[in-house]
C-alpha cells in the first residue's frame, strides 16, 4: 500500500507498506479497519501535519472505504484545531477528487516498468520505483489538480444549491395547486 498526501505547494512525504496476501486478507479482514485507523492517526496525520502548517484551510478528502469511515471518528477536535475540513465523499464521484488524476499518472508511469520475478528483490525494486515516481511527480502538476479540485468542488456546491432552489420552488408551487 502506498500513501501520499496531495497538497498545494508542498511535496508531501509518502508511506509505503507491503500488501497482504489473499490468505492474509481473509484472515485479517476483521481487524483491517482498526489497524488502518491507528495507522491514519499515528502515521498519516503526523506526516500530514507538517504539510498543512500555515495553510488557512485544508480539505481532507477520503473515499468511502470502511477504513476511512472508521478513521473519521478519530479526533475531530484535532481536525478542528488545525483547520482541517473533512469532506463527505459521495459515491461514484471520482471526477472531483484531485488524487485520482495524480494516481492515474503514477499508475501509467509504473506500467512502463517491467518487474520480473516473484522474490523479495523484485518487491523491493517495485517499491523503490514507486517511491521515485512519487518524488519525481511535478509539484506544478499536483498544484494544478488541487486547484482544479477546488473549482470542481465550488461548481458542484453551486449546482446543488441551484438544484435545491429549483426543487424547493417546485415543491412550493406544487403545494399551492
Tab-separated table of N, CA and C in Angstrom:
chain	number	residue	atom	x	y	z
A	1	UNK	N	0.856	-1.159	0.000
A	1	UNK	CA	0.000	0.000	0.000
A	1	UNK	C	0.907	1.228	0.000
A	2	UNK	N	0.520	2.220	-0.747
A	2	UNK	CA	1.298	3.451	-0.867
A	2	UNK	C	0.387	4.606	-0.501
A	3	UNK	N	0.807	5.425	0.447
A	3	UNK	CA	0.016	6.573	0.857
A	3	UNK	C	0.819	7.832	0.598
A	4	UNK	N	0.131	8.827	0.065
A	4	UNK	CA	0.742	10.135	-0.171
A	4	UNK	C	-0.330	11.188	0.055
A	5	UNK	N	0.080	12.374	0.407
A	5	UNK	CA	-0.863	13.485	0.542
A	5	UNK	C	-0.694	14.389	-0.672
A	6	UNK	N	-1.801	14.762	-1.266
A	6	UNK	CA	-1.786	15.675	-2.402
A	6	UNK	C	-2.035	17.063	-1.819
A	7	UNK	N	-0.998	17.888	-1.786
A	7	UNK	CA	-1.038	19.169	-1.091
A	7	UNK	C	-0.563	20.269	-2.036
A	8	UNK	N	-1.279	21.390	-2.046
A	8	UNK	CA	-0.856	22.538	-2.849
A	8	UNK	C	0.435	23.104	-2.265
A	9	UNK	N	1.427	23.287	-3.123
A	9	UNK	CA	2.646	23.975	-2.724
A	9	UNK	C	3.626	23.176	-1.889
A	10	UNK	N	3.371	21.906	-1.668
A	10	UNK	CA	4.286	21.124	-0.836
A	10	UNK	C	4.263	19.676	-1.292
A	11	UNK	N	5.422	19.132	-1.582
A	11	UNK	CA	5.527	17.723	-1.969
A	11	UNK	C	5.588	16.914	-0.682
A	12	UNK	N	4.482	16.290	-0.337
A	12	UNK	CA	4.382	15.615	0.956
A	12	UNK	C	5.251	14.363	1.010
A	13	UNK	N	5.557	13.938	2.234
A	13	UNK	CA	6.229	12.647	2.363
A	13	UNK	C	5.253	11.530	1.984
A	14	UNK	N	5.747	10.341	1.817
A	14	UNK	CA	4.891	9.201	1.499
A	14	UNK	C	5.128	8.114	2.537
A	15	UNK	N	4.214	7.166	2.566
A	15	UNK	CA	4.394	5.998	3.420
A	15	UNK	C	4.080	4.772	2.577
A	16	UNK	N	4.916	3.764	2.664
A	16	UNK	CA	4.789	2.570	1.838
A	16	UNK	C	4.864	1.339	2.726
A	17	UNK	N	3.904	0.443	2.574
A	17	UNK	CA	3.962	-0.829	3.264
A	17	UNK	C	3.448	-1.909	2.333
A	18	UNK	N	3.909	-3.128	2.571
A	18	UNK	CA	3.573	-4.221	1.658
A	18	UNK	C	2.139	-4.682	1.865
A	19	UNK	N	1.543	-5.067	0.770
A	19	UNK	CA	0.158	-5.534	0.764
A	19	UNK	C	0.080	-6.963	1.309
A	20	UNK	N	-1.038	-7.253	1.972
A	20	UNK	CA	-1.263	-8.602	2.474
A	20	UNK	C	-1.503	-9.568	1.321
A	21	UNK	N	-1.203	-10.843	1.550
A	21	UNK	CA	-1.546	-11.869	0.573
A	21	UNK	C	-3.051	-12.109	0.636
A	22	UNK	N	-3.577	-12.848	-0.317
A	22	UNK	CA	-5.016	-13.152	-0.314
A	22	UNK	C	-5.414	-13.880	0.969
A	23	UNK	N	-4.583	-14.827	1.419
A	23	UNK	CA	-4.882	-15.543	2.660
A	23	UNK	C	-4.887	-14.591	3.850
A	24	UNK	N	-3.917	-13.684	3.869
A	24	UNK	CA	-3.868	-12.703	4.952
A	24	UNK	C	-5.103	-11.815	4.939
A	25	UNK	N	-5.541	-11.428	3.745
A	25	UNK	CA	-6.733	-10.585	3.647
A	25	UNK	C	-7.930	-11.273	4.275
A	26	UNK	N	-8.092	-12.552	3.971
A	26	UNK	CA	-9.212	-13.293	4.549
A	26	UNK	C	-9.067	-13.396	6.067
A	27	UNK	N	-7.857	-13.689	6.515
A	27	UNK	CA	-7.618	-13.870	7.946
A	27	UNK	C	-7.775	-12.571	8.744
A	28	UNK	N	-7.306	-11.468	8.180
A	28	UNK	CA	-7.285	-10.215	8.925
A	28	UNK	C	-8.413	-9.255	8.573
A	29	UNK	N	-9.360	-9.686	7.779
A	29	UNK	CA	-10.440	-8.798	7.347
A	29	UNK	C	-11.123	-8.102	8.534
A	30	UNK	N	-11.289	-8.809	9.627
A	30	UNK	CA	-11.995	-8.252	10.781
A	30	UNK	C	-11.218	-7.136	11.476
A	31	UNK	N	-9.881	-7.149	11.347
A	31	UNK	CA	-9.107	-6.135	12.075
A	31	UNK	C	-8.493	-5.057	11.187
A	32	UNK	N	-8.669	-5.145	9.891
A	32	UNK	CA	-8.053	-4.178	8.978
A	32	UNK	C	-8.511	-2.754	9.272
A	33	UNK	N	-9.799	-2.559	9.487
A	33	UNK	CA	-10.300	-1.202	9.720
A	33	UNK	C	-9.650	-0.572	10.942
A	34	UNK	N	-9.528	-1.333	12.014
A	34	UNK	CA	-8.915	-0.798	13.230
A	34	UNK	C	-7.441	-0.478	13.006
A	35	UNK	N	-6.737	-1.371	12.328
A	35	UNK	CA	-5.324	-1.124	12.043
A	35	UNK	C	-5.146	0.118	11.176
A	36	UNK	N	-6.007	0.273	10.185
A	36	UNK	CA	-5.909	1.446	9.319
A	36	UNK	C	-6.200	2.726	10.083
A	37	UNK	N	-7.170	2.669	10.990
A	37	UNK	CA	-7.480	3.858	11.784
A	37	UNK	C	-6.292	4.238	12.665
A	38	UNK	N	-5.646	3.235	13.248
A	38	UNK	CA	-4.458	3.502	14.064
A	38	UNK	C	-3.350	4.078	13.185
A	39	UNK	N	-3.155	3.476	12.022
A	39	UNK	CA	-2.130	3.974	11.097
A	39	UNK	C	-2.435	5.408	10.681
A	40	UNK	N	-3.702	5.665	10.395
A	40	UNK	CA	-4.092	7.010	9.989
A	40	UNK	C	-3.721	8.011	11.066
A	41	UNK	N	-4.023	7.681	12.318
A	41	UNK	CA	-3.738	8.590	13.420
A	41	UNK	C	-2.237	8.732	13.648
A	42	UNK	N	-1.528	7.613	13.730
A	42	UNK	CA	-0.126	7.644	14.133
A	42	UNK	C	0.826	8.064	13.016
A	43	UNK	N	0.525	7.711	11.785
A	43	UNK	CA	1.458	7.981	10.692
A	43	UNK	C	0.949	9.092	9.789
A	44	UNK	N	-0.226	8.900	9.214
A	44	UNK	CA	-0.682	9.832	8.195
A	44	UNK	C	-0.933	11.221	8.761
A	45	UNK	N	-1.657	11.339	9.877
A	45	UNK	CA	-1.921	12.667	10.420
A	45	UNK	C	-0.630	13.351	10.842
A	46	UNK	N	0.306	12.584	11.416
A	46	UNK	CA	1.576	13.187	11.818
A	46	UNK	C	2.347	13.692	10.605
A	47	UNK	N	2.369	12.914	9.519
A	47	UNK	CA	3.054	13.364	8.310
A	47	UNK	C	2.295	14.512	7.658
A	48	UNK	N	0.973	14.437	7.688
A	48	UNK	CA	0.167	15.478	7.070
A	48	UNK	C	0.335	16.805	7.816
A	49	UNK	N	0.522	16.749	9.126
A	49	UNK	CA	0.633	17.958	9.936
A	49	UNK	C	1.714	18.887	9.396
A	50	UNK	N	2.866	18.342	9.051
A	50	UNK	CA	3.957	19.165	8.523
A	50	UNK	C	3.582	19.793	7.189
A	51	UNK	N	2.738	19.102	6.431
A	51	UNK	CA	2.362	19.598	5.110
A	51	UNK	C	1.338	20.720	5.164
A	52	UNK	N	0.566	20.799	6.244
A	52	UNK	CA	-0.536	21.763	6.279
A	52	UNK	C	-0.280	22.967	7.165
A	53	UNK	N	0.824	22.975	7.893
A	53	UNK	CA	1.103	24.112	8.768
A	53	UNK	C	1.140	25.400	7.960
A	54	UNK	N	0.443	26.397	8.442
A	54	UNK	CA	0.426	27.693	7.786
A	54	UNK	C	-0.614	27.830	6.695
A	55	UNK	N	-1.341	26.766	6.397
A	55	UNK	CA	-2.380	26.854	5.371
A	55	UNK	C	-3.689	27.273	6.046
A	56	UNK	N	-4.428	28.233	5.471
A	56	UNK	CA	-5.646	28.707	6.122
A	56	UNK	C	-6.743	27.648	6.190
A	57	UNK	N	-6.891	26.852	5.149
A	57	UNK	CA	-7.913	25.805	5.120
A	57	UNK	C	-7.303	24.575	4.473
A	58	UNK	N	-7.570	23.440	5.053
A	58	UNK	CA	-7.128	22.177	4.473
A	58	UNK	C	-8.339	21.278	4.323
A	59	UNK	N	-8.528	20.726	3.122
A	59	UNK	CA	-9.596	19.767	2.888
A	59	UNK	C	-9.012	18.366	2.964
A	60	UNK	N	-9.586	17.525	3.807
A	60	UNK	CA	-9.209	16.126	3.878
A	60	UNK	C	-10.268	15.357	3.106
A	61	UNK	N	-9.892	14.834	1.961
A	61	UNK	CA	-10.827	14.128	1.089
A	61	UNK	C	-10.472	12.657	1.123
A	62	UNK	N	-11.412	11.852	1.563
A	62	UNK	CA	-11.204	10.412	1.603
A	62	UNK	C	-12.395	9.739	0.949
A	63	UNK	N	-12.132	8.599	0.339
A	63	UNK	CA	-13.242	7.887	-0.286
A	63	UNK	C	-14.054	7.169	0.798
A	64	UNK	N	-14.984	6.365	0.383
A	64	UNK	CA	-15.873	5.701	1.336
A	64	UNK	C	-15.378	4.330	1.764
A	65	UNK	N	-14.084	4.116	1.706
A	65	UNK	CA	-13.535	2.847	2.183
A	65	UNK	C	-13.846	2.709	3.669
A	66	UNK	N	-14.169	1.504	4.130
A	66	UNK	CA	-14.505	1.323	5.549
A	66	UNK	C	-13.436	1.869	6.486
A	67	UNK	N	-12.169	1.719	6.132
A	67	UNK	CA	-11.104	2.231	6.998
A	67	UNK	C	-11.172	3.740	7.122
A	68	UNK	N	-11.510	4.422	6.043
A	68	UNK	CA	-11.614	5.874	6.100
A	68	UNK	C	-12.833	6.292	6.897
A	69	UNK	N	-13.930	5.551	6.769
A	69	UNK	CA	-15.119	5.880	7.548
A	69	UNK	C	-14.823	5.725	9.032
A	70	UNK	N	-14.086	4.682	9.398
A	70	UNK	CA	-13.715	4.472	10.790
A	70	UNK	C	-12.758	5.575	11.232
A	71	UNK	N	-11.872	5.962	10.360
A	71	UNK	CA	-10.879	6.979	10.701
A	71	UNK	C	-11.521	8.333	10.933
A	72	UNK	N	-12.667	8.588	10.305
A	72	UNK	CA	-13.346	9.865	10.506
A	72	UNK	C	-13.758	10.058	11.953
A	73	UNK	N	-13.872	8.934	12.671
A	73	UNK	CA	-14.235	9.021	14.080
A	73	UNK	C	-13.046	9.467	14.932
A	74	UNK	N	-11.865	9.442	14.351
A	74	UNK	CA	-10.647	9.740	15.101
A	74	UNK	C	-10.437	11.244	15.198
A	75	UNK	N	-10.480	11.752	16.384
A	75	UNK	CA	-10.003	13.082	16.744
A	75	UNK	C	-10.511	14.241	15.893
A	76	UNK	N	-11.829	14.476	15.961
A	76	UNK	CA	-12.398	15.641	15.290
A	76	UNK	C	-11.871	16.939	15.900
A	77	UNK	N	-11.568	16.918	17.203
A	77	UNK	CA	-11.049	18.123	17.858
A	77	UNK	C	-9.729	18.554	17.231
A	78	UNK	N	-8.863	17.588	16.936
A	78	UNK	CA	-7.575	17.908	16.308
A	78	UNK	C	-7.789	18.480	14.915
A	79	UNK	N	-8.737	17.906	14.180
A	79	UNK	CA	-9.021	18.423	12.846
A	79	UNK	C	-9.498	19.866	12.935
A	80	UNK	N	-10.398	20.127	13.881
A	80	UNK	CA	-10.931	21.486	14.030
A	80	UNK	C	-9.820	22.452	14.438
A	81	UNK	N	-8.991	22.038	15.380
A	81	UNK	CA	-7.889	22.873	15.855
A	81	UNK	C	-6.942	23.253	14.720
A	82	UNK	N	-6.708	22.327	13.811
A	82	UNK	CA	-5.763	22.556	12.717
A	82	UNK	C	-6.420	23.045	11.436
A	83	UNK	N	-7.725	23.352	11.487
A	83	UNK	CA	-8.409	23.881	10.311
A	83	UNK	C	-8.595	22.868	9.203
A	84	UNK	N	-8.728	21.586	9.565
A	84	UNK	CA	-8.908	20.534	8.564
A	84	UNK	C	-10.396	20.272	8.400
A	85	UNK	N	-10.882	20.420	7.180
A	85	UNK	CA	-12.277	20.128	6.878
A	85	UNK	C	-12.348	18.768	6.200
A	86	UNK	N	-13.045	17.822	6.820
A	86	UNK	CA	-13.216	16.503	6.224
A	86	UNK	C	-14.464	16.543	5.364
A	87	UNK	N	-14.309	16.208	4.101
A	87	UNK	CA	-15.431	16.235	3.175
A	87	UNK	C	-16.028	14.845	3.048
A	88	UNK	N	-17.349	14.756	3.188
A	88	UNK	CA	-18.020	13.500	2.891
A	88	UNK	C	-17.875	13.275	1.401
A	89	UNK	N	-17.456	12.093	1.023
A	89	UNK	CA	-17.183	11.824	-0.377
A	89	UNK	C	-18.338	11.049	-0.980
A	90	UNK	N	-19.074	11.670	-1.902
A	90	UNK	CA	-20.212	10.967	-2.496
A	90	UNK	C	-19.755	9.757	-3.305
A	91	UNK	N	-20.571	8.721	-3.256
A	91	UNK	CA	-20.274	7.542	-4.061
A	91	UNK	C	-20.257	7.908	-5.536
A	92	UNK	N	-19.424	7.224	-6.276
A	92	UNK	CA	-19.352	7.376	-7.733
A	92	UNK	C	-19.047	8.809	-8.169
A	93	UNK	N	-18.189	9.522	-7.420
A	93	UNK	CA	-17.814	10.878	-7.808
A	93	UNK	C	-16.312	11.055	-7.896
A	94	UNK	N	-15.588	10.141	-8.494
A	94	UNK	CA	-14.140	10.312	-8.543
A	94	UNK	C	-13.697	11.497	-9.386
A	95	UNK	N	-14.606	12.029	-10.197
A	95	UNK	CA	-14.242	13.153	-11.049
A	95	UNK	C	-13.883	14.396	-10.251
A	96	UNK	N	-14.324	14.514	-9.015
A	96	UNK	CA	-13.978	15.669	-8.188
A	96	UNK	C	-12.635	15.497	-7.483
A	97	UNK	N	-12.216	14.284	-7.283
A	97	UNK	CA	-11.072	14.008	-6.439
A	97	UNK	C	-9.752	14.237	-7.178
A	98	UNK	N	-8.975	15.192	-6.693
A	98	UNK	CA	-7.689	15.527	-7.316
A	98	UNK	C	-6.719	14.355	-7.290
A	99	UNK	N	-6.786	13.565	-6.245
A	99	UNK	CA	-5.804	12.493	-6.098
A	99	UNK	C	-5.975	11.411	-7.156
A	100	UNK	N	-7.197	11.230	-7.663
A	100	UNK	CA	-7.432	10.188	-8.667
A	100	UNK	C	-6.600	10.448	-9.925
A	101	UNK	N	-6.534	11.697	-10.346
A	101	UNK	CA	-5.748	12.027	-11.545
A	101	UNK	C	-4.258	11.852	-11.297
A	102	UNK	N	-3.804	12.219	-10.107
A	102	UNK	CA	-2.386	12.054	-9.782
A	102	UNK	C	-2.053	10.564	-9.712
A	103	UNK	N	-2.935	9.780	-9.080
A	103	UNK	CA	-2.716	8.326	-9.021
A	103	UNK	C	-2.692	7.721	-10.416
A	104	UNK	N	-3.607	8.188	-11.267
A	104	UNK	CA	-3.666	7.666	-12.637
A	104	UNK	C	-2.329	7.887	-13.341
A	105	UNK	N	-1.773	9.075	-13.181
A	105	UNK	CA	-0.478	9.383	-13.796
A	105	UNK	C	0.619	8.483	-13.221
A	106	UNK	N	0.596	8.275	-11.897
A	106	UNK	CA	1.591	7.405	-11.274
A	106	UNK	C	1.441	5.963	-11.767
A	107	UNK	N	0.199	5.491	-11.863
A	107	UNK	CA	-0.035	4.127	-12.357
A	107	UNK	C	0.434	3.983	-13.800
A	108	UNK	N	0.155	4.988	-14.613
A	108	UNK	CA	0.623	4.949	-16.002
A	108	UNK	C	2.146	4.897	-16.067
A	109	UNK	N	2.792	5.672	-15.224
A	109	UNK	CA	4.258	5.666	-15.187
A	109	UNK	C	4.775	4.306	-14.718
A	110	UNK	N	4.156	3.746	-13.685
A	110	UNK	CA	4.585	2.437	-13.173
A	110	UNK	C	4.390	1.346	-14.219
A	111	UNK	N	3.370	1.489	-15.060
A	111	UNK	CA	3.082	0.477	-16.084
A	111	UNK	C	4.183	0.406	-17.140
A	112	UNK	N	5.023	1.426	-17.204
A	112	UNK	CA	6.106	1.412	-18.197
A	112	UNK	C	7.286	0.554	-17.744
A	113	UNK	N	7.281	0.125	-16.486
A	113	UNK	CA	8.376	-0.689	-15.959
A	113	UNK	C	8.026	-2.170	-16.063
A	114	UNK	N	9.026	-2.980	-16.282
A	114	UNK	CA	8.848	-4.431	-16.367
A	114	UNK	C	9.520	-5.067	-15.148
A	115	UNK	N	8.718	-5.433	-14.172
A	115	UNK	CA	9.250	-6.113	-12.995
A	115	UNK	C	9.135	-7.613	-13.238
A	116	UNK	N	10.246	-8.315	-13.143
A	116	UNK	CA	10.231	-9.758	-13.379
A	116	UNK	C	10.639	-10.479	-12.109
A	117	UNK	N	10.053	-11.626	-11.905
A	117	UNK	CA	10.359	-12.410	-10.717
A	117	UNK	C	9.287	-12.242	-9.659
A	118	UNK	N	9.393	-13.085	-8.655
A	118	UNK	CA	8.405	-13.056	-7.577
A	118	UNK	C	9.061	-12.910	-6.210
A	119	UNK	N	10.347	-12.750	-6.189
A	119	UNK	CA	11.071	-12.693	-4.928
A	119	UNK	C	11.050	-11.317	-4.282
A	120	UNK	N	11.650	-11.256	-3.103
A	120	UNK	CA	11.710	-10.016	-2.339
A	120	UNK	C	12.494	-8.944	-3.081
A	121	UNK	N	13.487	-9.347	-3.861
A	121	UNK	CA	14.270	-8.375	-4.631
A	121	UNK	C	13.370	-7.618	-5.607
A	122	UNK	N	12.461	-8.334	-6.259
A	122	UNK	CA	11.529	-7.700	-7.196
A	122	UNK	C	10.585	-6.763	-6.457
A	123	UNK	N	10.111	-7.198	-5.295
A	123	UNK	CA	9.228	-6.351	-4.478
A	123	UNK	C	9.955	-5.071	-4.094
A	124	UNK	N	11.193	-5.197	-3.653
A	124	UNK	CA	11.971	-4.018	-3.251
A	124	UNK	C	12.219	-3.094	-4.439
A	125	UNK	N	12.462	-3.669	-5.613
A	125	UNK	CA	12.663	-2.872	-6.822
A	125	UNK	C	11.389	-2.092	-7.170
A	126	UNK	N	10.246	-2.750	-7.068
A	126	UNK	CA	8.969	-2.080	-7.355
A	126	UNK	C	8.700	-0.977	-6.338
A	127	UNK	N	8.989	-1.239	-5.064
A	127	UNK	CA	8.783	-0.222	-4.031
A	127	UNK	C	9.678	0.992	-4.271
A	128	UNK	N	10.939	0.740	-4.606
A	128	UNK	CA	11.872	1.843	-4.866
A	128	UNK	C	11.428	2.651	-6.082
A	129	UNK	N	10.922	1.963	-7.097
A	129	UNK	CA	10.452	2.652	-8.303
A	129	UNK	C	9.233	3.504	-7.989
A	130	UNK	N	8.305	2.960	-7.218
A	130	UNK	CA	7.111	3.720	-6.840
A	130	UNK	C	7.488	4.969	-6.045
A	131	UNK	N	8.414	4.821	-5.107
A	131	UNK	CA	8.869	5.980	-4.330
A	131	UNK	C	9.516	7.022	-5.245
A	132	UNK	N	10.317	6.574	-6.198
A	132	UNK	CA	10.966	7.505	-7.128
A	132	UNK	C	9.940	8.209	-8.013
A	133	UNK	N	8.949	7.454	-8.492
A	133	UNK	CA	7.899	8.054	-9.329
A	133	UNK	C	7.186	9.154	-8.550
A	134	UNK	N	6.882	8.903	-7.273
A	134	UNK	CA	6.216	9.929	-6.462
A	134	UNK	C	7.125	11.141	-6.278
A	135	UNK	N	8.384	10.910	-5.950
A	135	UNK	CA	9.307	12.024	-5.732
A	135	UNK	C	9.500	12.855	-6.997
A	136	UNK	N	9.411	12.210	-8.157
A	136	UNK	CA	9.595	12.914	-9.427
A	136	UNK	C	8.307	13.534	-9.960
A	137	UNK	N	7.193	13.292	-9.288
A	137	UNK	CA	5.937	13.904	-9.724
A	137	UNK	C	6.049	15.412	-9.531
A	138	UNK	N	5.777	16.148	-10.560
A	138	UNK	CA	5.931	17.598	-10.545
A	138	UNK	C	4.978	18.259	-9.546
A	139	UNK	N	5.516	19.170	-8.742
A	139	UNK	CA	4.666	19.915	-7.811
A	139	UNK	C	3.656	20.759	-8.574
A	140	UNK	N	4.054	21.298	-9.712
A	140	UNK	CA	3.124	22.066	-10.541
A	140	UNK	C	1.944	21.191	-10.967
A	141	UNK	N	2.230	19.953	-11.366
A	141	UNK	CA	1.180	19.007	-11.754
A	141	UNK	C	0.212	18.772	-10.588
A	142	UNK	N	0.758	18.568	-9.391
A	142	UNK	CA	-0.073	18.364	-8.198
A	142	UNK	C	-0.904	19.610	-7.919
A	143	UNK	N	-0.264	20.778	-7.947
A	143	UNK	CA	-0.971	22.034	-7.672
A	143	UNK	C	-2.120	22.256	-8.648
A	144	UNK	N	-1.877	21.993	-9.929
A	144	UNK	CA	-2.932	22.177	-10.932
A	144	UNK	C	-4.138	21.299	-10.629
A	145	UNK	N	-3.895	20.055	-10.225
A	145	UNK	CA	-5.014	19.165	-9.905
A	145	UNK	C	-5.708	19.571	-8.610
A	146	UNK	N	-4.965	20.084	-7.652
A	146	UNK	CA	-5.596	20.573	-6.417
A	146	UNK	C	-6.479	21.781	-6.710
A	147	UNK	N	-5.979	22.716	-7.499
A	147	UNK	CA	-6.786	23.887	-7.857
A	147	UNK	C	-8.009	23.473	-8.662
A	148	UNK	N	-7.849	22.508	-9.550
A	148	UNK	CA	-8.991	22.014	-10.325
A	148	UNK	C	-10.023	21.382	-9.399
A	149	UNK	N	-9.560	20.686	-8.353
A	149	UNK	CA	-10.485	20.107	-7.376
A	149	UNK	C	-11.327	21.198	-6.738
A	150	UNK	N	-10.683	22.292	-6.327
A	150	UNK	CA	-11.421	23.385	-5.687
A	150	UNK	C	-12.438	23.989	-6.648
A	151	UNK	N	-12.058	24.169	-7.904
A	151	UNK	CA	-13.015	24.691	-8.893
A	151	UNK	C	-14.194	23.739	-9.073
A	152	UNK	N	-13.903	22.441	-9.192
A	152	UNK	CA	-14.988	21.461	-9.365
A	152	UNK	C	-15.855	21.386	-8.115
A	153	UNK	N	-15.227	21.492	-6.957
A	153	UNK	CA	-15.979	21.454	-5.702
A	153	UNK	C	-16.937	22.638	-5.625
A	154	UNK	N	-16.451	23.830	-5.910
A	154	UNK	CA	-17.316	25.013	-5.852
A	154	UNK	C	-18.421	24.938	-6.894
A	155	UNK	N	-18.114	24.458	-8.085
A	155	UNK	CA	-19.139	24.309	-9.125
A	155	UNK	C	-20.197	23.301	-8.696
A	156	UNK	N	-19.771	22.217	-8.057
A	156	UNK	CA	-20.724	21.203	-7.590
A	156	UNK	C	-21.614	21.765	-6.495
A	157	UNK	N	-21.033	22.500	-5.565
A	157	UNK	CA	-21.828	23.108	-4.492
A	157	UNK	C	-22.840	24.073	-5.083
A	158	UNK	N	-22.407	24.878	-6.046
A	158	UNK	CA	-23.325	25.812	-6.699
A	158	UNK	C	-24.456	25.056	-7.395
A	159	UNK	N	-24.134	23.973	-8.084
A	159	UNK	CA	-25.167	23.172	-8.744
A	159	UNK	C	-26.144	22.590	-7.733
A	160	UNK	N	-25.631	22.132	-6.597
A	160	UNK	CA	-26.516	21.590	-5.565
A	160	UNK	C	-27.433	22.668	-5.001
A	161	UNK	N	-26.894	23.865	-4.803
A	161	UNK	CA	-27.716	24.974	-4.305
A	161	UNK	C	-28.799	25.312	-5.318
A	162	UNK	N	-28.422	25.400	-6.585
A	162	UNK	CA	-29.406	25.703	-7.629
A	162	UNK	C	-30.448	24.602	-7.737
A	163	UNK	N	-30.010	23.355	-7.687
A	163	UNK	CA	-30.939	22.229	-7.747
A	163	UNK	C	-31.900	22.275	-6.569
A	164	UNK	N	-31.368	22.520	-5.379
A	164	UNK	CA	-32.209	22.609	-4.182
A	164	UNK	C	-33.191	23.772	-4.307
A	165	UNK	N	-32.713	24.894	-4.824
A	165	UNK	CA	-33.566	26.069	-5.001
A	165	UNK	C	-34.700	25.769	-5.973
A	166	UNK	N	-34.372	25.139	-7.108
A	166	UNK	CA	-35.404	24.782	-8.083
A	166	UNK	C	-36.375	23.763	-7.502
A	167	UNK	N	-35.855	22.790	-6.735
A	167	UNK	CA	-36.710	21.770	-6.140
A	167	UNK	C	-37.643	22.404	-5.113
A	168	UNK	N	-37.101	23.309	-4.282
A	168	UNK	CA	-37.925	23.983	-3.279
A	168	UNK	C	-39.020	24.798	-3.951
A	169	UNK	N	-38.670	25.520	-5.010
A	169	UNK	CA	-39.669	26.300	-5.756
A	169	UNK	C	-40.728	25.376	-6.340
A	170	UNK	N	-40.314	24.239	-6.901
A	170	UNK	CA	-41.251	23.274	-7.479
A	170	UNK	C	-42.205	22.747	-6.410
A	171	UNK	N	-41.660	22.386	-5.246
A	171	UNK	CA	-42.496	21.858	-4.161
A	171	UNK	C	-43.474	22.922	-3.686
A	172	UNK	N	-43.005	24.155	-3.552
A	172	UNK	CA	-43.895	25.235	-3.117
A	172	UNK	C	-44.999	25.461	-4.140
A	173	UNK	N	-44.648	25.450	-5.412
A	173	UNK	CA	-45.659	25.642	-6.457
A	173	UNK	C	-46.623	24.467	-6.493
A	174	UNK	N	-46.125	23.260	-6.331
A	174	UNK	CA	-46.995	22.081	-6.341
A	174	UNK	C	-47.927	22.090	-5.139
A	175	UNK	N	-47.432	22.595	-4.021
A	175	UNK	CA	-48.260	22.653	-2.813
A	175	UNK	C	-49.372	23.673	-2.907
A	176	UNK	N	-49.207	24.666	-3.758
A	176	UNK	CA	-50.235	25.709	-3.882
A	176	UNK	C	-51.313	25.335	-4.890
A	177	UNK	N	-51.157	24.204	-5.578
A	177	UNK	CA	-52.162	23.788	-6.571
A	177	UNK	C	-53.402	23.257	-5.930
